[in-house]
Coordinates of C-alpha atoms in Angstrom, one line a residue:
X1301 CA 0.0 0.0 0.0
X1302 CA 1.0 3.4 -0.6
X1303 CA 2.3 5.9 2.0
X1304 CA -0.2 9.0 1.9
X1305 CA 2.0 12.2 1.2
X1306 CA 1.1 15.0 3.2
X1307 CA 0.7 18.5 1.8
X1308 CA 0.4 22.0 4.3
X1309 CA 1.8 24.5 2.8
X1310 CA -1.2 26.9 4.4
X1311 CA -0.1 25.4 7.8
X1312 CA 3.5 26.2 7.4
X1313 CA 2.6 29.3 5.9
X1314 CA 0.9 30.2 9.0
X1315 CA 3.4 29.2 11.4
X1316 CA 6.0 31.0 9.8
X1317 CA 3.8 34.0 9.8
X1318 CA 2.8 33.5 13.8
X1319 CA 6.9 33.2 14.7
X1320 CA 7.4 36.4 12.4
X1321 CA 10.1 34.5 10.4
X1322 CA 11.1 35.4 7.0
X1323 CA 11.0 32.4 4.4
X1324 CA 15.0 32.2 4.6
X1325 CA 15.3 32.2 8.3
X1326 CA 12.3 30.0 8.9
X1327 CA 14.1 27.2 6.0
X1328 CA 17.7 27.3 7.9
X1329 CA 15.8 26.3 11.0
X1330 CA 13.9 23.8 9.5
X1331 CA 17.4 22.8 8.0
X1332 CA 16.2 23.2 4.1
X1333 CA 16.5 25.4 1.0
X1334 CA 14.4 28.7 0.5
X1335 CA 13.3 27.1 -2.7
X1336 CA 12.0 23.4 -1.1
X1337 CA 10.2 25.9 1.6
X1338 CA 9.0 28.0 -1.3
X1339 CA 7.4 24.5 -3.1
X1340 CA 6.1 23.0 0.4
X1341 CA 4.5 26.5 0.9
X1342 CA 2.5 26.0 -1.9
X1343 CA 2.2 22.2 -1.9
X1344 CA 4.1 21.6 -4.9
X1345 CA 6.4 19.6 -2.2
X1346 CA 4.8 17.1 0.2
X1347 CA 6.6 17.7 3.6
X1348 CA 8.8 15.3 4.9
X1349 CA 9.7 13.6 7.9
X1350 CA 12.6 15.4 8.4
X1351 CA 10.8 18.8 8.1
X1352 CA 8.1 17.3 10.7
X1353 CA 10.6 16.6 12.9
X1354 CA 12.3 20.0 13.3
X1355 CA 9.0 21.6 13.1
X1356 CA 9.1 19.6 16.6
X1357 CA 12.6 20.1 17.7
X1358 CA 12.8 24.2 17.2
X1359 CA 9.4 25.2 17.6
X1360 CA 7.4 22.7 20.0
X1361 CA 4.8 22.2 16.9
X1362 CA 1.6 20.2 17.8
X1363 CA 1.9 17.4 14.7
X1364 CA -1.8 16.5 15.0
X1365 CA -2.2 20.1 13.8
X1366 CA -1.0 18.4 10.7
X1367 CA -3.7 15.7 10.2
X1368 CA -4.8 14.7 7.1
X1369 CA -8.5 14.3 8.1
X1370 CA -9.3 17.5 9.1
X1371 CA -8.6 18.0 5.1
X1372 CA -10.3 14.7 3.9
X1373 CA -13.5 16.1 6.1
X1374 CA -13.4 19.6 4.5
X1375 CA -13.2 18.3 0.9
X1376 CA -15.7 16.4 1.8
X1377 CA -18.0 19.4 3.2
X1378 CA -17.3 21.4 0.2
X1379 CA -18.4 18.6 -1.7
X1380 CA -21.8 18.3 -0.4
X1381 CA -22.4 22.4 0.0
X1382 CA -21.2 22.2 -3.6
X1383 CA -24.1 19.5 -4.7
X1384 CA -26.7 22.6 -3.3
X1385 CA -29.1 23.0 -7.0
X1386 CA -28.0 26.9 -5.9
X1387 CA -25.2 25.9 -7.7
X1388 CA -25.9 25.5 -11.1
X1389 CA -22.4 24.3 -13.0
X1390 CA -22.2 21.0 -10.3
X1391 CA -19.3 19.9 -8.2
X1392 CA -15.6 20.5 -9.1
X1393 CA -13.7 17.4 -9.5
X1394 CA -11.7 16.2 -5.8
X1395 CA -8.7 16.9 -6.9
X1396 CA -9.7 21.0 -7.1
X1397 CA -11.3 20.8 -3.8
X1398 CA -8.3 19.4 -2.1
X1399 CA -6.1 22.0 -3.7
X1400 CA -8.5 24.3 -1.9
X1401 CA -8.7 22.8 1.4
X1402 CA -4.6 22.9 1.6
X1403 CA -3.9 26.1 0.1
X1404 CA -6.5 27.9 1.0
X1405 CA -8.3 26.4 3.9
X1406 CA -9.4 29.8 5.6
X1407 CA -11.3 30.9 2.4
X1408 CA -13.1 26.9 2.2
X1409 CA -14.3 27.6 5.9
X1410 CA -15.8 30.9 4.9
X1411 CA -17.3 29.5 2.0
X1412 CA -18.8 26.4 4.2
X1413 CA -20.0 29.3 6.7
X1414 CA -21.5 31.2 3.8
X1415 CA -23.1 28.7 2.9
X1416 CA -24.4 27.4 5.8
X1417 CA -25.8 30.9 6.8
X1418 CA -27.5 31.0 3.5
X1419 CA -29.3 27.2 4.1
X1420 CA -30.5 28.9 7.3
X1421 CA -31.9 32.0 5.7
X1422 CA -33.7 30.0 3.5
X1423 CA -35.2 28.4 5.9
X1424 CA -36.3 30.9 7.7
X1425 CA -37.8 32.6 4.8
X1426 CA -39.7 29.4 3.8
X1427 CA -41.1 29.5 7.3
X1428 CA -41.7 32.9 7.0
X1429 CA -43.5 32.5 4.1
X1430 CA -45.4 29.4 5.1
X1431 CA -47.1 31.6 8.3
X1432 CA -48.4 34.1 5.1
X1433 CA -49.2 32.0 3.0
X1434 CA -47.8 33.3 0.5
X1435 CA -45.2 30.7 -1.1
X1436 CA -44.8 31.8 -4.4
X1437 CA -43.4 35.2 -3.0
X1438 CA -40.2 36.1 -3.9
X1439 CA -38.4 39.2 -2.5
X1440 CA -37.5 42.1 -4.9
X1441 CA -34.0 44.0 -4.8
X1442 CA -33.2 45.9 -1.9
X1443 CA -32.7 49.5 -2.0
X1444 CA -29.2 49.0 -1.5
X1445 CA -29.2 46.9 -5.0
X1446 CA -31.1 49.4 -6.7
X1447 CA -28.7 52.2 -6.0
X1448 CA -26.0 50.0 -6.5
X1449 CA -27.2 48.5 -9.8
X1450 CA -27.8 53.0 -10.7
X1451 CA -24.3 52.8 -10.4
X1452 CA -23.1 50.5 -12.0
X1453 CA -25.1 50.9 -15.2
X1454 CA -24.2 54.6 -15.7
X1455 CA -20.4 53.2 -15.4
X1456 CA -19.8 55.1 -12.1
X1457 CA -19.7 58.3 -14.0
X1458 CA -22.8 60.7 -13.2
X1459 CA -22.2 63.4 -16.4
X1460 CA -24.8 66.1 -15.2
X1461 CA -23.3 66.1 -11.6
X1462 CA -19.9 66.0 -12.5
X1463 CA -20.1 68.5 -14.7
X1464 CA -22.2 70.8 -12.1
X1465 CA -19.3 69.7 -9.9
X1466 CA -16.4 71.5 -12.2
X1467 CA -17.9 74.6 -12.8
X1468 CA -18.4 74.7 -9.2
X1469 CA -14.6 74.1 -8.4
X1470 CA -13.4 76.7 -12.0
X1471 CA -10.5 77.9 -11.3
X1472 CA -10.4 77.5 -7.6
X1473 CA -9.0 74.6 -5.3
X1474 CA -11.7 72.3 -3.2
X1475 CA -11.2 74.0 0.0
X1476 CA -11.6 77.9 -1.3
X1477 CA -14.8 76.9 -3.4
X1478 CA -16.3 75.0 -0.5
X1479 CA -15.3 78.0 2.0
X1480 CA -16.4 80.6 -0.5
X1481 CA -19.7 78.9 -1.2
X1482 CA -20.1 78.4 3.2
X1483 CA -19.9 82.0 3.5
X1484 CA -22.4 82.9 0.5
X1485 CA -25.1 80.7 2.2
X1486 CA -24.1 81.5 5.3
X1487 CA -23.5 78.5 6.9
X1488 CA -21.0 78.9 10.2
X1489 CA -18.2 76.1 10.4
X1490 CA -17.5 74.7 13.6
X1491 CA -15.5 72.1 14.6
X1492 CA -15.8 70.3 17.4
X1493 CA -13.6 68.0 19.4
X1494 CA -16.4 64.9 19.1
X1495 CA -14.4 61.6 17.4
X1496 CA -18.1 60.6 16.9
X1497 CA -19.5 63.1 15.0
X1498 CA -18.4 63.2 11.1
X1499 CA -20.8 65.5 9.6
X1500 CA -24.1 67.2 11.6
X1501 CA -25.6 70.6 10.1
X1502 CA -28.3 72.5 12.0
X1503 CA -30.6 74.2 9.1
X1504 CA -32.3 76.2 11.7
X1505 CA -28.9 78.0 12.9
X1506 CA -27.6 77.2 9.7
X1507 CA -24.2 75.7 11.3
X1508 CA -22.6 72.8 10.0
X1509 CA -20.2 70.8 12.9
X1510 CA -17.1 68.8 11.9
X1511 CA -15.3 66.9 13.9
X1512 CA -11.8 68.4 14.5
X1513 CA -10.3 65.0 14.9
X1514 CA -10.9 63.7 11.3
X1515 CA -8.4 64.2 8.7
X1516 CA -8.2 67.8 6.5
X1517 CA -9.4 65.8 3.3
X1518 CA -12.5 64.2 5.0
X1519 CA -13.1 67.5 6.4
X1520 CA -13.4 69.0 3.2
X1521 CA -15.5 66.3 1.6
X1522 CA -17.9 66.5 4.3
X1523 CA -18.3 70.2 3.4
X1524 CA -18.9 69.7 -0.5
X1525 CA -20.8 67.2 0.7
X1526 CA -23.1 69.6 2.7
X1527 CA -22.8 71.9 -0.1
X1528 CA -24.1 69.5 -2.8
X1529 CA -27.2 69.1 -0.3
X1530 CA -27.5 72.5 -0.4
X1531 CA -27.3 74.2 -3.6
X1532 CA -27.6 70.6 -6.4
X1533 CA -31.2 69.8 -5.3
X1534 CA -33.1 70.6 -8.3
X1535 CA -30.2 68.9 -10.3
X1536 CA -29.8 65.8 -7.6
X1537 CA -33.3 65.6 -7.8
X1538 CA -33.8 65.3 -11.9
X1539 CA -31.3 63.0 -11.8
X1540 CA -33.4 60.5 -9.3
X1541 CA -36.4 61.3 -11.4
X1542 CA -34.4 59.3 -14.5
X1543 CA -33.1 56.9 -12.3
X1544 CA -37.1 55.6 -11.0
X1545 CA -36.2 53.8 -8.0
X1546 CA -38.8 51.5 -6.6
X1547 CA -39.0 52.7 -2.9
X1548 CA -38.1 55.9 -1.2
X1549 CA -35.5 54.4 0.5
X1550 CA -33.6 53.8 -2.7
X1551 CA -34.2 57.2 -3.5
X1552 CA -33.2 58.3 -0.2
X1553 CA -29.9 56.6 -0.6
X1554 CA -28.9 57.7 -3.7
X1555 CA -29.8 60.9 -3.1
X1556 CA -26.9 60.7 -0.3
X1557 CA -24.6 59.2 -3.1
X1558 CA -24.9 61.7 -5.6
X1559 CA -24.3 64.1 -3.1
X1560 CA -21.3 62.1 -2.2
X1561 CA -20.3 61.7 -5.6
X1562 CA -20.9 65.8 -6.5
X1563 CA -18.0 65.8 -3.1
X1564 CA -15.3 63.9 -4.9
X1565 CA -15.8 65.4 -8.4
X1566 CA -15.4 69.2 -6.4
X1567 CA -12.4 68.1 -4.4
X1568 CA -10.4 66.6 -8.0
X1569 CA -12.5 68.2 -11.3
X1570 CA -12.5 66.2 -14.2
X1571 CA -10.5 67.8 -16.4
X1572 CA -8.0 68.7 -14.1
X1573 CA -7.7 65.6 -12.4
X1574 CA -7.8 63.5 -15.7
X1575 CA -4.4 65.3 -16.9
X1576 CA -2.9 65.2 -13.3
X1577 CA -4.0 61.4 -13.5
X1578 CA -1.8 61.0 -16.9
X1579 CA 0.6 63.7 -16.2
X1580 CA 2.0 61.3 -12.7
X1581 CA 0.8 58.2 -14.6
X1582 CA -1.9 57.3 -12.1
X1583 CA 0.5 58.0 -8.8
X1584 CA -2.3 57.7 -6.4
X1585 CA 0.2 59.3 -3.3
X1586 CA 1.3 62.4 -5.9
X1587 CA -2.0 63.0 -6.8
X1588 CA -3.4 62.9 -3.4
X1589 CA -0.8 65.3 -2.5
X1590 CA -1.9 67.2 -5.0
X1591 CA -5.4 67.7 -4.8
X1592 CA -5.6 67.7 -1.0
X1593 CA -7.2 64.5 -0.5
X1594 CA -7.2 60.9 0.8
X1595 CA -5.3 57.5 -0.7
X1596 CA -9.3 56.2 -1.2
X1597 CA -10.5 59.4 -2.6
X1598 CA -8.2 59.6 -5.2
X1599 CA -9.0 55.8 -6.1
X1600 CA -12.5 56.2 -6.6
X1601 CA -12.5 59.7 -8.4
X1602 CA -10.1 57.2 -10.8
X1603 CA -13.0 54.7 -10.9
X1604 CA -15.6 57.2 -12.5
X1605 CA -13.3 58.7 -15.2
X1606 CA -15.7 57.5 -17.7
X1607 CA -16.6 60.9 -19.7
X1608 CA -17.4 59.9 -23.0
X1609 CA -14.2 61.1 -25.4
X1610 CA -12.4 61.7 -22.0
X1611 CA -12.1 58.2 -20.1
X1612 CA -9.9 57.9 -17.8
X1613 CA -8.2 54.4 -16.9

């Protein structure tokens, strides 16, 4: 009979990573090259005996942590969660799941929780349902899908609002427009020393709190931000009139997006940002630098260069 090899890269991985080893330090101790570490580490190697042992010998390693059943059983779990009609394409063949379950065990136990989670749902729905009456209901798309799916099918570029957005920012940076434009509505700026508060505005005293603690770039979106809610409302609100959301909640929402989205496009203006953009070759850190905002505002005002004859990435 055959001797089973054993293959766990992911667990050697992860003890390497817990003793905060390097992948050269961690093969001298286990008395090996970089490169058999490197093809263990991603089971292109079984692991020996000799590896087992000084896994023992210099780090006191449990070897039942090593176990070939604990594998067998979650092949064998993702085998049945896989058989689920849900999934329409049918199961992978073993030898993918096992790759799975060894390299990437962590992301098979999600999946098995996923999926578990979603075999509860269901039921709960069908119970749900059953106490109705009403079994051939099926549940619509959130409001959080309908915005989303606005989105996504304008390509994450809004032209009316980013447009609106530009001439808003001509010739001026992000923080003189949205200090300027303050002062013409006049709306006082305070900030406050409260690391829960992001953004509260008081219409009736017409003040508008920040929270000191935040970043200069958030603080400055949040002010467009207030800004866009203040002055774009007849254009914010033509724009949901296209979109025809199902529910006021959707609306809602993407009313709170676009305002959002009308935030980013003042802070970095299209054509400006589009020949920073190329100018740096897409340097996210130079052009935050130079538009005075954040390493994830720059990313997504990079998403939604998609002007027609002026796209971006």
């Amino acid at each position: 009979m055959a001797t089973q090899k054993l293959y766990a890269g992911a667990k050697l991985r992860e003890t390497r990573t817990r003793l905060g080893l390097t992948q050269k330090a961690f093969a001298e101790r286990l008395g090996v090259s970089l490169p058999y570490l490197n093809q263990m580490e991603n089971n292109h190697r079984p692991v020996s005996s000799a590896v087992i042992l000084a896994l023992v010998q210099e780090f006191g390693f449990d070897v039942s942590e090593l176990a070939v059943g604990d594998g067998e059983r979650m092949v064998s779990d993702l085998r049945e969660a896989l058989a689920d009609p849900v999934f329409k394409d049918g199961v992978p063949p073993v030898v993918d799941l096992r790759l799975i379950a060894s390299n990437a065990p962590a992301l098979a136990r999600a999946f098995l929780t996923l999926h578990r989670s979603y075999l509860q749902a269901s039921e709960r729905l069908a119970s749900l349902d059953e106490a109705l009456g009403q079994s051939d209901v099926r549940p619509g798309a959130s409001p959080w899908d309908e915005v989303r799916d606005f989105f996504h099918y304008c390509d994450n570029y809004i032209d009316a609002v980013d447009r609106a957005a530009e001439r808003f920012a001509a010739d001026r940076t992000a923080d003189q427009s949205s200090k300027a434009a303050l002062e013409a509505l006049g709306v006082e700026l305070l900030l406050t020393d409260d690391q829960k508060l992001i953004r509260h505005f008081d219409p009736a005293k017409r003040v508008l709190r920040l929270s000191s603690r935040t970043a200069a770039s958030t603080q400055r979106f949040q002010t467009l931000l207030q800004i866009a809610l203040l002055t774009q409302n007849d254009l914010i609100g033509a724009t949901l009139d296209l979109a025809r959301f199902q529910s006021d909640a959707a609306r809602d929402i993407a009313k709170i997006g676009l305002a959002n989205y009308f935030a980013g496009a003042a802070m970095m203006p299209y054509g400006r940002f589009l020949d920073a953009a190329r100018e740096t070759r897409h340097d996210l850190e130079r052009l935050a630098r130079h538009f005075g905002a954040s390493l994830e505002q720059v990313c997504h005002r990079l998403s939604t260069l998609q002007r027609p004859g002026a796209k971006g990435v």
